[in-house]
């Protein structure tokens, strides 16, 4: 029983990152009384004024604005036969902590999935036949169509002031953009960022090899911009501190720069920090939520009553809250019964680093999303059935940061001490990359549940991640590696190295960073027996609980997830405003 009760609100939002900010401003604009609860501290734009953020050791190595395992850990294992152990360092993914969430430290690459990505189940049936795919794969469609979701991704582009070159405008392919992207309803709001030397070299090489390179879509604005909420962003000054940092120049789209400063002006909106939500509470009949209970800064329990509950934390934490609150049936990989925890996936990274002694790439003059990319090796664009896998990737180059500790050194160099310093001095500014981001198919055996042994300081079970690389996907990576190496050779570096996974590779949660693109665990679908959420991100079991986030993805595509997360959130909040408020209840009949 909570020791304190707050005043009742119409909507309580758990987590104040991208999804929470979108839900907050849209529902506050609709006149509802909204309160957001954020576990971490408040984070303001003034916190990142020069010279405060220019500290690679603090932000990149010591994870100053990240969720630390000392306060919120996960346990990990490869298979159910293994013993799960706690992560002591967030390596392969890094969750944000505090207001803004991971949307504060993201790189700002605002790529979209394709219409094909949304219909992977149908594609698998039509082009493979399930018997020709690995038995472990569990591939399904998103329950929304491109036509339904694209207008909401388009609005998010307007919110962010996305900078790029349109490739497909209302079904007409445009020169200079991605010819394989889904039709856009409007062009990018702003022109693309400028090319660096590495971008220009990659663009020329890709075109010479017959690919279709285009400028990376960017959530760092290229020109002064005002968004639909009245927020003003300044043009990117290529300062070199972007990935893992807050933006010093008010240029990178974050929840703070695009939404929160405006949302805080609403008298019907409030937010609490250091408010660690530990469960969703239910009414006596168990059919709807009555609110949430959180621990305040003094670790005292507080009950926040609300008519609607929005779980908008990072996807992994959303799943944990569902499990600890007894919402939905936990997934069992042996019987495949239950829904909460199924279809966990990550996203593959890796690539080649090319070294040129006579080229200086000036890596300190960069923005996180400066890059050039091609999607010719995407799902459905090559005959992967003959190659023995389903999936695809985008191939790109970028300079997400110019900071020295993280800079590449030549293969075979010392990893620390005087040898490393000498190698860094010789290599800094003389390397560029050819990278990949590749799809990760869901499987029967990759899933999330509560750890039976390890608990946090409040006695609540940690979330357990059972995950390893998928054989289908590793075959895909070997194919991609051959294409990338051919491109590397074509670019004639003095030397190069690569870290693309091999067929016998296994997932290692630390120390090397891949990306923070984890998905699944509370997926959306059209059947409550195989999904937690319907198409409007509404829980099948409790109709006044909505769960936006990448946790809703049935499997992971090769685009960055933020545009789709935002699009789904706008799609869901529209249904809440236009349908649910008029007649509370299930928006989709089971």
XYZ file of C-alpha atoms in Angstrom:
590
model
C 0.000 0.000 0.000
C 1.410 3.389 -0.991
C 2.116 5.849 1.809
C 0.990 8.821 -0.288
C -1.584 9.486 -2.991
C -1.176 12.203 -5.607
C -4.046 14.175 -7.084
C -5.761 12.279 -9.886
C -4.959 13.031 -13.524
C -6.469 12.080 -16.839
C -3.209 10.614 -18.140
C -0.023 9.451 -16.453
C 3.008 8.973 -18.690
C 5.872 6.802 -17.482
C 9.109 8.037 -19.058
C 9.768 11.360 -20.741
C 11.791 10.555 -23.842
C 10.534 10.750 -27.428
C 7.383 8.651 -26.953
C 6.493 10.291 -23.646
C 7.048 13.799 -25.001
C 4.871 13.115 -28.062
C 2.086 11.622 -25.975
C 2.389 14.483 -23.504
C 2.085 17.398 -25.890
C -0.645 15.843 -28.014
C -2.819 14.916 -25.013
C -2.139 18.225 -23.243
C -3.149 20.041 -26.432
C -6.388 18.035 -26.299
C -7.125 19.569 -22.894
C -6.353 16.560 -20.696
C -4.608 16.819 -17.350
C -1.307 15.054 -17.962
C 1.497 14.104 -15.588
C 4.783 12.481 -16.622
C 6.956 10.474 -14.233
C 10.663 10.186 -15.015
C 12.992 7.893 -13.070
C 16.121 9.936 -13.744
C 16.999 13.567 -13.252
C 15.855 16.609 -15.145
C 18.025 17.464 -18.130
C 17.862 20.928 -19.650
C 19.427 22.378 -22.765
C 21.494 24.770 -20.673
C 23.257 21.731 -19.210
C 25.099 21.312 -22.515
C 26.435 24.821 -23.083
C 30.134 25.086 -23.933
C 32.454 23.877 -22.529
C 30.494 21.442 -20.357
C 29.775 18.697 -22.931
C 33.221 18.584 -24.490
C 34.309 15.731 -22.243
C 34.656 12.399 -24.011
C 35.766 10.606 -20.867
C 32.632 11.654 -18.961
C 30.039 11.183 -21.696
C 31.348 8.336 -23.844
C 33.426 6.251 -21.461
C 31.735 6.943 -18.117
C 28.223 7.253 -19.570
C 27.258 10.492 -17.840
C 23.745 10.655 -19.310
C 23.205 6.894 -19.626
C 21.361 4.409 -17.461
C 24.035 2.696 -15.359
C 23.948 -0.981 -14.328
C 24.617 0.081 -10.743
C 21.065 1.448 -10.599
C 19.225 -0.488 -13.313
C 20.853 -3.663 -14.615
C 19.811 -6.562 -16.824
C 20.881 -10.166 -16.640
C 21.986 -11.864 -19.842
C 22.504 -15.340 -21.263
C 22.608 -16.966 -24.698
C 20.120 -19.817 -24.202
C 17.682 -21.020 -21.540
C 20.250 -23.685 -20.622
C 22.765 -21.021 -19.576
C 22.976 -19.232 -16.236
C 22.134 -15.561 -16.607
C 24.503 -13.049 -15.030
C 24.097 -9.297 -14.516
C 25.535 -6.858 -17.042
C 28.271 -4.895 -15.310
C 28.593 -2.405 -18.159
C 26.138 -1.289 -20.824
C 28.220 -2.086 -23.873
C 26.356 -3.273 -26.952
C 23.482 -0.900 -26.181
C 23.271 2.215 -23.988
C 19.990 3.445 -22.600
C 19.465 7.089 -21.771
C 18.774 8.210 -18.225
C 16.694 11.201 -17.206
C 14.401 13.562 -19.091
C 14.881 13.121 -22.829
C 15.858 9.468 -22.470
C 17.828 7.978 -25.328
C 16.449 10.749 -27.526
C 18.904 13.107 -25.860
C 22.079 11.215 -26.767
C 20.992 9.658 -30.060
C 23.045 10.229 -33.197
C 20.171 11.746 -35.165
C 20.020 9.408 -38.169
C 16.343 9.555 -39.051
C 15.936 6.719 -41.553
C 12.618 4.956 -42.128
C 11.596 1.340 -42.643
C 10.214 0.448 -46.065
C 6.704 -0.774 -46.902
C 8.330 -4.195 -47.343
C 9.644 -4.105 -43.778
C 6.107 -3.703 -42.464
C 4.919 -6.830 -44.281
C 7.770 -9.245 -43.579
C 5.464 -12.138 -42.749
C 3.738 -11.864 -46.105
C 7.081 -11.427 -47.876
C 8.452 -14.561 -46.209
C 5.448 -16.595 -47.311
C 5.504 -15.321 -50.881
C 9.238 -15.503 -51.571
C 10.458 -18.320 -49.366
C 7.688 -20.499 -48.031
C 8.067 -21.037 -44.313
C 9.530 -24.520 -44.775
C 12.541 -23.004 -46.562
C 13.360 -20.664 -43.688
C 15.202 -21.647 -40.526
C 12.797 -23.289 -38.098
C 13.778 -20.890 -35.304
C 12.541 -17.771 -37.125
C 9.289 -16.125 -36.049
C 8.495 -13.491 -38.668
C 5.233 -11.565 -38.767
C 3.676 -8.426 -40.220
C 3.265 -5.124 -38.475
C -0.520 -4.660 -38.096
C -0.324 -1.230 -39.753
C 0.122 -0.363 -43.406
C 2.496 2.124 -44.977
C -0.448 4.312 -45.901
C -1.548 4.429 -42.266
C 1.821 5.153 -40.690
C 3.647 7.324 -43.255
C 1.718 10.553 -42.554
C 2.767 10.312 -38.913
C 6.421 9.721 -39.762
C 6.087 12.713 -42.072
C 4.831 14.863 -39.193
C 7.749 13.696 -37.049
C 10.085 14.843 -39.833
C 8.455 18.260 -39.534
C 8.851 18.209 -35.747
C 12.552 17.373 -36.084
C 13.229 19.585 -39.090
C 14.728 16.566 -40.842
C 17.381 17.400 -43.420
C 17.819 15.231 -46.485
C 17.088 14.522 -50.142
C 13.698 13.035 -51.010
C 13.878 9.807 -53.001
C 10.207 9.038 -53.584
C 7.602 11.799 -53.479
C 4.030 10.472 -53.628
C 5.133 7.533 -55.769
C 7.462 9.445 -58.106
C 11.174 8.634 -57.746
C 13.326 11.748 -57.310
C 16.956 12.120 -58.339
C 19.581 12.206 -55.609
C 17.547 10.473 -52.912
C 16.873 6.857 -51.990
C 15.066 5.342 -54.981
C 13.937 2.389 -52.832
C 12.297 4.285 -49.991
C 8.551 4.186 -49.455
C 6.568 7.060 -50.954
C 6.770 10.236 -48.884
C 3.771 12.530 -48.626
C 6.052 15.589 -48.431
C 9.701 16.415 -49.181
C 12.219 16.696 -46.363
C 11.655 19.988 -44.518
C 15.286 21.043 -44.959
C 18.170 20.571 -47.365
C 20.782 17.905 -46.510
C 23.873 18.451 -44.404
C 27.146 19.130 -46.214
C 29.415 16.325 -47.387
C 32.732 15.668 -45.710
C 35.727 14.237 -47.594
C 34.850 10.702 -46.479
C 31.255 11.203 -47.622
C 32.381 12.365 -51.045
C 34.772 9.446 -51.446
C 32.102 6.941 -50.396
C 29.499 8.524 -52.667
C 31.782 8.337 -55.705
C 32.846 4.751 -55.020
C 29.272 3.564 -54.444
C 28.098 5.137 -57.696
C 31.037 3.620 -59.597
C 30.031 0.187 -58.285
C 26.434 0.649 -59.482
C 24.795 1.494 -56.176
C 22.483 4.453 -55.510
C 24.073 6.573 -52.750
C 22.215 9.392 -51.030
C 22.855 11.724 -48.100
C 21.989 10.268 -44.703
C 18.656 11.699 -43.473
C 19.517 13.893 -40.514
C 17.706 15.097 -37.401
C 20.338 17.814 -37.044
C 18.954 20.746 -38.998
C 20.955 22.257 -41.831
C 19.327 25.727 -41.682
C 17.430 27.799 -39.083
C 14.082 26.109 -38.548
C 10.805 26.487 -36.628
C 8.754 23.332 -36.111
C 4.959 22.882 -35.907
C 5.020 23.320 -32.115
C 6.796 26.672 -32.445
C 10.201 25.380 -31.331
C 13.199 26.995 -33.036
C 16.347 25.070 -33.956
C 19.673 26.540 -35.092
C 21.706 25.197 -38.032
C 24.250 22.529 -37.174
C 27.776 23.896 -36.776
C 29.500 20.470 -37.146
C 31.065 20.693 -33.689
C 31.978 17.008 -33.472
C 30.063 16.283 -30.245
C 26.805 14.562 -31.169
C 26.517 10.829 -30.521
C 26.300 10.258 -26.724
C 26.018 14.017 -26.046
C 23.305 16.609 -25.669
C 23.423 19.221 -28.427
C 25.305 22.406 -27.531
C 23.912 24.352 -30.478
C 20.168 23.597 -30.297
C 20.537 21.903 -33.688
C 19.925 18.210 -33.056
C 16.279 17.266 -32.646
C 15.747 15.903 -29.146
C 12.654 15.816 -26.940
C 14.038 18.946 -25.261
C 14.703 20.997 -28.393
C 11.541 20.048 -30.296
C 8.752 19.406 -27.764
C 9.457 19.644 -24.046
C 10.207 23.361 -23.785
C 6.808 24.001 -25.354
C 5.016 21.279 -23.387
C 6.202 22.692 -20.051
C 4.241 25.892 -20.787
C 0.926 24.011 -20.598
C -0.825 24.587 -17.253
C -2.447 21.146 -17.551
C 0.922 19.385 -17.803
C 3.317 18.553 -14.982
C 6.227 16.189 -14.530
C 8.105 14.641 -11.648
C 11.732 13.526 -11.745
C 13.396 10.898 -9.549
C 10.053 9.096 -9.784
C 10.811 5.395 -10.292
C 7.604 3.659 -11.364
C 7.580 0.118 -9.990
C 4.159 -1.141 -11.089
C 0.916 -0.438 -12.869
C -1.974 -0.774 -10.429
C -5.331 -2.264 -11.403
C -8.904 -1.748 -10.332
C -10.464 -4.491 -8.227
C -11.966 -6.249 -11.252
C -8.530 -6.434 -12.923
C -9.916 -5.167 -16.225
C -8.410 -1.668 -16.253
C -5.513 0.183 -14.671
C -6.167 2.587 -11.803
C -2.796 4.316 -12.043
C 0.819 3.610 -11.176
C 2.937 3.390 -8.041
C 6.365 4.984 -7.972
C 9.230 5.490 -5.552
C 10.060 9.143 -4.992
C 13.454 10.709 -4.264
C 13.158 9.497 -0.658
C 12.290 5.954 -1.805
C 8.761 6.344 -0.438
C 5.907 4.738 -2.357
C 3.520 7.164 -4.056
C 0.328 6.219 -5.893
C -0.544 8.262 -8.968
C -4.197 7.689 -9.969
C -5.017 8.141 -13.652
C -7.701 7.279 -16.163
C -5.132 6.378 -18.863
C -1.664 4.916 -18.323
C 1.054 5.388 -20.959
C 4.190 3.259 -20.563
C 6.728 5.264 -22.558
C 10.043 4.198 -21.063
C 12.761 2.510 -23.128
C 11.349 -0.707 -24.627
C 13.244 -3.076 -22.324
C 11.932 -1.228 -19.286
C 8.387 -1.222 -20.673
C 8.538 -5.009 -20.850
C 9.825 -5.256 -17.294
C 6.971 -3.065 -16.026
C 4.411 -5.227 -17.800
C 5.894 -8.351 -16.240
C 6.206 -6.961 -12.720
C 2.650 -5.590 -12.954
C 1.137 -8.891 -14.090
C -0.158 -7.457 -17.365
C -0.303 -10.147 -20.032
C 0.949 -13.697 -19.871
C 4.746 -14.195 -19.813
C 6.142 -15.889 -22.905
C 7.272 -19.514 -22.639
C 9.758 -20.446 -25.404
C 9.162 -24.185 -24.949
C 5.411 -24.100 -25.515
C 5.320 -20.695 -27.269
C 2.382 -19.765 -25.083
C 2.200 -16.289 -23.614
C 3.073 -12.977 -25.207
C 5.055 -10.689 -22.894
C 8.749 -11.055 -23.690
C 8.550 -12.732 -27.105
C 10.330 -11.645 -30.278
C 13.236 -9.798 -28.679
C 15.734 -8.549 -31.269
C 18.635 -6.131 -31.585
C 20.263 -4.835 -34.796
C 23.588 -5.748 -36.332
C 26.440 -3.305 -36.795
C 30.061 -3.537 -37.807
C 32.052 -2.722 -40.887
C 35.400 -1.790 -42.352
C 37.842 0.937 -41.340
C 40.033 2.293 -44.142
C 43.350 4.056 -43.446
C 44.972 6.610 -45.767
C 48.277 8.206 -44.750
C 47.910 10.992 -47.314
C 44.274 11.922 -46.555
C 43.211 14.071 -43.596
C 39.507 13.646 -42.902
C 39.246 16.336 -40.199
C 37.009 14.172 -37.976
C 36.509 16.998 -35.495
C 34.380 18.832 -38.105
C 31.336 16.619 -38.159
C 27.777 16.016 -37.027
C 26.423 12.685 -35.824
C 24.203 12.124 -38.862
C 26.642 13.411 -41.499
C 26.960 10.469 -43.828
C 26.199 8.856 -47.161
C 24.261 5.612 -47.469
C 22.817 3.191 -50.001
C 20.022 0.671 -49.530
C 20.532 -1.468 -52.643
C 21.121 -4.490 -50.377
C 17.864 -4.020 -48.499
C 15.186 -6.630 -47.933
C 13.444 -7.541 -51.168
C 15.981 -5.797 -53.406
C 18.221 -8.834 -53.902
C 17.259 -12.490 -54.289
C 18.198 -13.568 -50.791
C 16.196 -16.796 -51.105
C 18.953 -18.090 -53.401
C 21.558 -16.857 -50.925
C 19.993 -18.674 -47.985
C 18.735 -15.861 -45.773
C 15.947 -13.329 -45.328
C 16.761 -9.741 -44.424
C 18.900 -6.854 -45.596
C 21.021 -3.873 -44.631
C 21.936 -0.312 -45.338
C 25.609 0.357 -46.109
C 26.951 3.757 -45.164
C 29.799 5.941 -44.041
C 29.610 8.506 -41.251
C 31.691 10.410 -38.737
C 29.449 10.435 -35.649
C 32.132 12.030 -33.501
C 35.644 13.366 -33.804
C 36.723 12.688 -30.242
C 40.137 11.036 -29.881
C 39.675 8.239 -27.328
C 37.153 6.534 -29.601
C 39.146 7.133 -32.781
C 40.217 4.182 -34.890
C 43.820 2.994 -34.871
C 45.409 0.700 -37.409
C 44.886 -3.069 -37.040
C 47.536 -4.663 -34.863
C 48.172 -1.512 -32.809
C 48.505 -1.621 -29.035
C 45.219 -1.133 -27.177
C 46.633 0.936 -24.310
C 49.718 2.750 -23.017
C 52.497 4.400 -25.009
C 51.963 2.093 -27.982
C 48.306 3.073 -28.246
C 49.148 6.777 -27.949
C 51.687 6.491 -30.763
C 49.199 4.619 -32.954
C 46.490 7.194 -32.225
C 48.814 10.047 -33.174
C 49.623 8.321 -36.472
C 46.034 7.292 -37.250
C 43.867 10.189 -36.051
C 42.304 11.979 -38.979
C 43.542 9.407 -41.465
C 40.695 6.876 -41.422
C 37.136 6.536 -42.659
C 34.550 3.808 -42.417
C 32.239 1.596 -44.440
C 29.536 0.460 -42.013
C 26.387 -1.601 -41.998
C 23.158 -1.698 -40.050
C 21.365 -4.960 -40.688
C 18.018 -6.494 -39.849
C 17.618 -8.953 -36.980
C 14.889 -11.546 -37.350
C 12.897 -12.634 -34.302
C 13.266 -16.228 -33.163
C 11.578 -18.646 -30.842
C 14.483 -18.604 -28.404
C 15.378 -14.902 -28.150
C 13.119 -13.433 -25.480
C 12.761 -11.439 -22.245
C 11.522 -12.476 -18.810
C 12.068 -11.752 -15.118
C 15.211 -13.171 -13.561
C 14.395 -15.632 -10.762
C 17.613 -14.877 -8.867
C 18.767 -11.281 -9.248
C 16.820 -8.285 -7.925
C 17.375 -4.557 -7.750
C 17.869 -2.574 -4.555
C 14.089 -2.435 -4.075
C 13.705 -6.201 -4.275
C 12.159 -6.187 -7.765
C 13.400 -8.881 -10.203
C 15.760 -7.728 -12.932
C 14.814 -8.192 -16.554
C 16.554 -11.232 -18.043
C 17.665 -11.099 -21.690
C 18.023 -14.438 -23.447
C 19.637 -13.615 -26.777
C 22.213 -14.790 -29.263
C 22.930 -14.078 -32.888
C 20.607 -15.710 -35.409
C 22.101 -18.146 -37.920
C 19.972 -16.724 -40.743
C 21.353 -13.285 -39.959
C 24.965 -14.436 -39.689
C 24.696 -15.890 -43.205
C 23.405 -12.501 -44.325
C 26.382 -10.766 -42.724
C 28.859 -12.985 -44.588
C 27.231 -11.951 -47.857
C 27.296 -8.284 -46.876
C 30.929 -8.556 -45.854
C 31.937 -9.615 -49.367
C 30.147 -6.595 -50.837
C 31.716 -4.210 -48.339
C 35.199 -5.601 -48.803
C 34.868 -5.225 -52.571
C 34.000 -1.586 -52.000
C 36.906 -1.139 -49.572
C 39.350 -2.502 -52.145
C 37.824 -0.288 -54.808
C 38.590 2.753 -52.637
C 42.297 1.797 -52.499
C 43.238 2.543 -48.879
C 46.777 1.948 -47.611
C 45.339 -0.670 -45.272
C 42.003 -1.670 -43.800
C 40.458 -3.863 -41.137
C 36.968 -5.080 -40.293
C 34.861 -6.238 -37.359
C 31.963 -7.889 -39.197
C 30.629 -10.876 -37.266
C 31.656 -14.390 -38.322
C 29.449 -17.480 -38.579
C 30.635 -18.730 -35.198
C 30.153 -15.378 -33.437
C 28.095 -15.100 -30.248
C 26.559 -12.004 -28.719
C 28.701 -10.268 -26.102
C 26.829 -7.632 -24.072
C 30.018 -5.646 -23.435
C 32.335 -3.869 -23.881
C 31.904 -2.898 -27.546
C 29.004 -0.699 -28.564
C 26.765 -1.763 -31.465
C 23.686 0.493 -31.237
C 20.734 1.092 -28.924
C 18.234 -0.330 -31.403
C 16.730 -3.122 -29.286
C 13.197 -4.169 -30.177
C 10.398 -6.539 -29.257
C 9.185 -8.012 -26.011
C 5.777 -6.332 -26.069
C 4.919 -6.583 -29.741
C 1.950 -5.290 -31.681
C -0.226 -7.588 -33.748
C -3.757 -8.551 -34.713
C -4.050 -11.568 -32.393
C -3.953 -11.359 -28.565
C -2.566 -14.898 -28.451
C 0.664 -13.815 -30.166
C 0.935 -10.092 -29.329
C 0.684 -7.810 -26.307
C -0.620 -4.744 -28.146
C -3.074 -4.024 -30.915
C -2.306 -1.695 -33.814
C -2.907 1.364 -31.633
C -0.321 0.199 -29.048
C -3.208 -0.554 -26.668
C -2.851 -3.536 -24.336
C -5.197 -6.355 -25.219
C -5.576 -7.122 -21.483
C -6.098 -3.604 -20.047
C -7.663 -1.226 -22.532
C -6.560 1.961 -20.742
C -2.865 1.031 -20.900
C -0.880 2.035 -23.992
C 2.765 1.060 -24.581
C 4.621 3.055 -27.275
C 8.199 2.130 -28.080
C 10.372 -0.186 -30.169
C 9.154 -2.974 -27.886
C 6.199 -3.092 -30.298
C 8.261 -4.221 -33.327
C 7.613 -7.894 -34.300
C 11.206 -8.080 -35.631
C 13.852 -5.494 -36.352
C 14.483 -3.960 -39.756
C 17.713 -2.249 -40.843
C 16.536 1.347 -40.512
C 17.092 3.265 -37.309
C 13.986 2.787 -35.117
C 13.211 6.353 -33.980
C 11.135 7.454 -36.973
C 8.943 4.359 -36.707
C 8.613 4.664 -32.921
C 7.513 8.280 -33.315
C 5.174 7.446 -36.201
C 3.470 4.694 -34.207
C 3.176 7.003 -31.194
C 1.498 9.738 -33.237
C -0.755 7.101 -34.826
C -1.739 5.799 -31.376
C -2.325 9.186 -29.757
C -4.552 10.194 -32.663
C -6.705 7.133 -31.967
C -6.776 7.978 -28.256
C -7.967 11.521 -28.960
C -10.442 10.707 -31.716
C -11.796 7.335 -30.596
C -10.840 6.304 -27.069
C -11.800 9.515 -25.271
C -15.258 9.416 -26.816
C -15.819 5.757 -25.944
C -13.215 4.159 -23.665
C -12.678 0.497 -24.429
C -10.806 -1.770 -26.826
C -10.044 0.017 -30.100
C -9.689 -3.345 -31.851
C -11.912 -6.294 -31.091
C -10.018 -9.492 -30.334
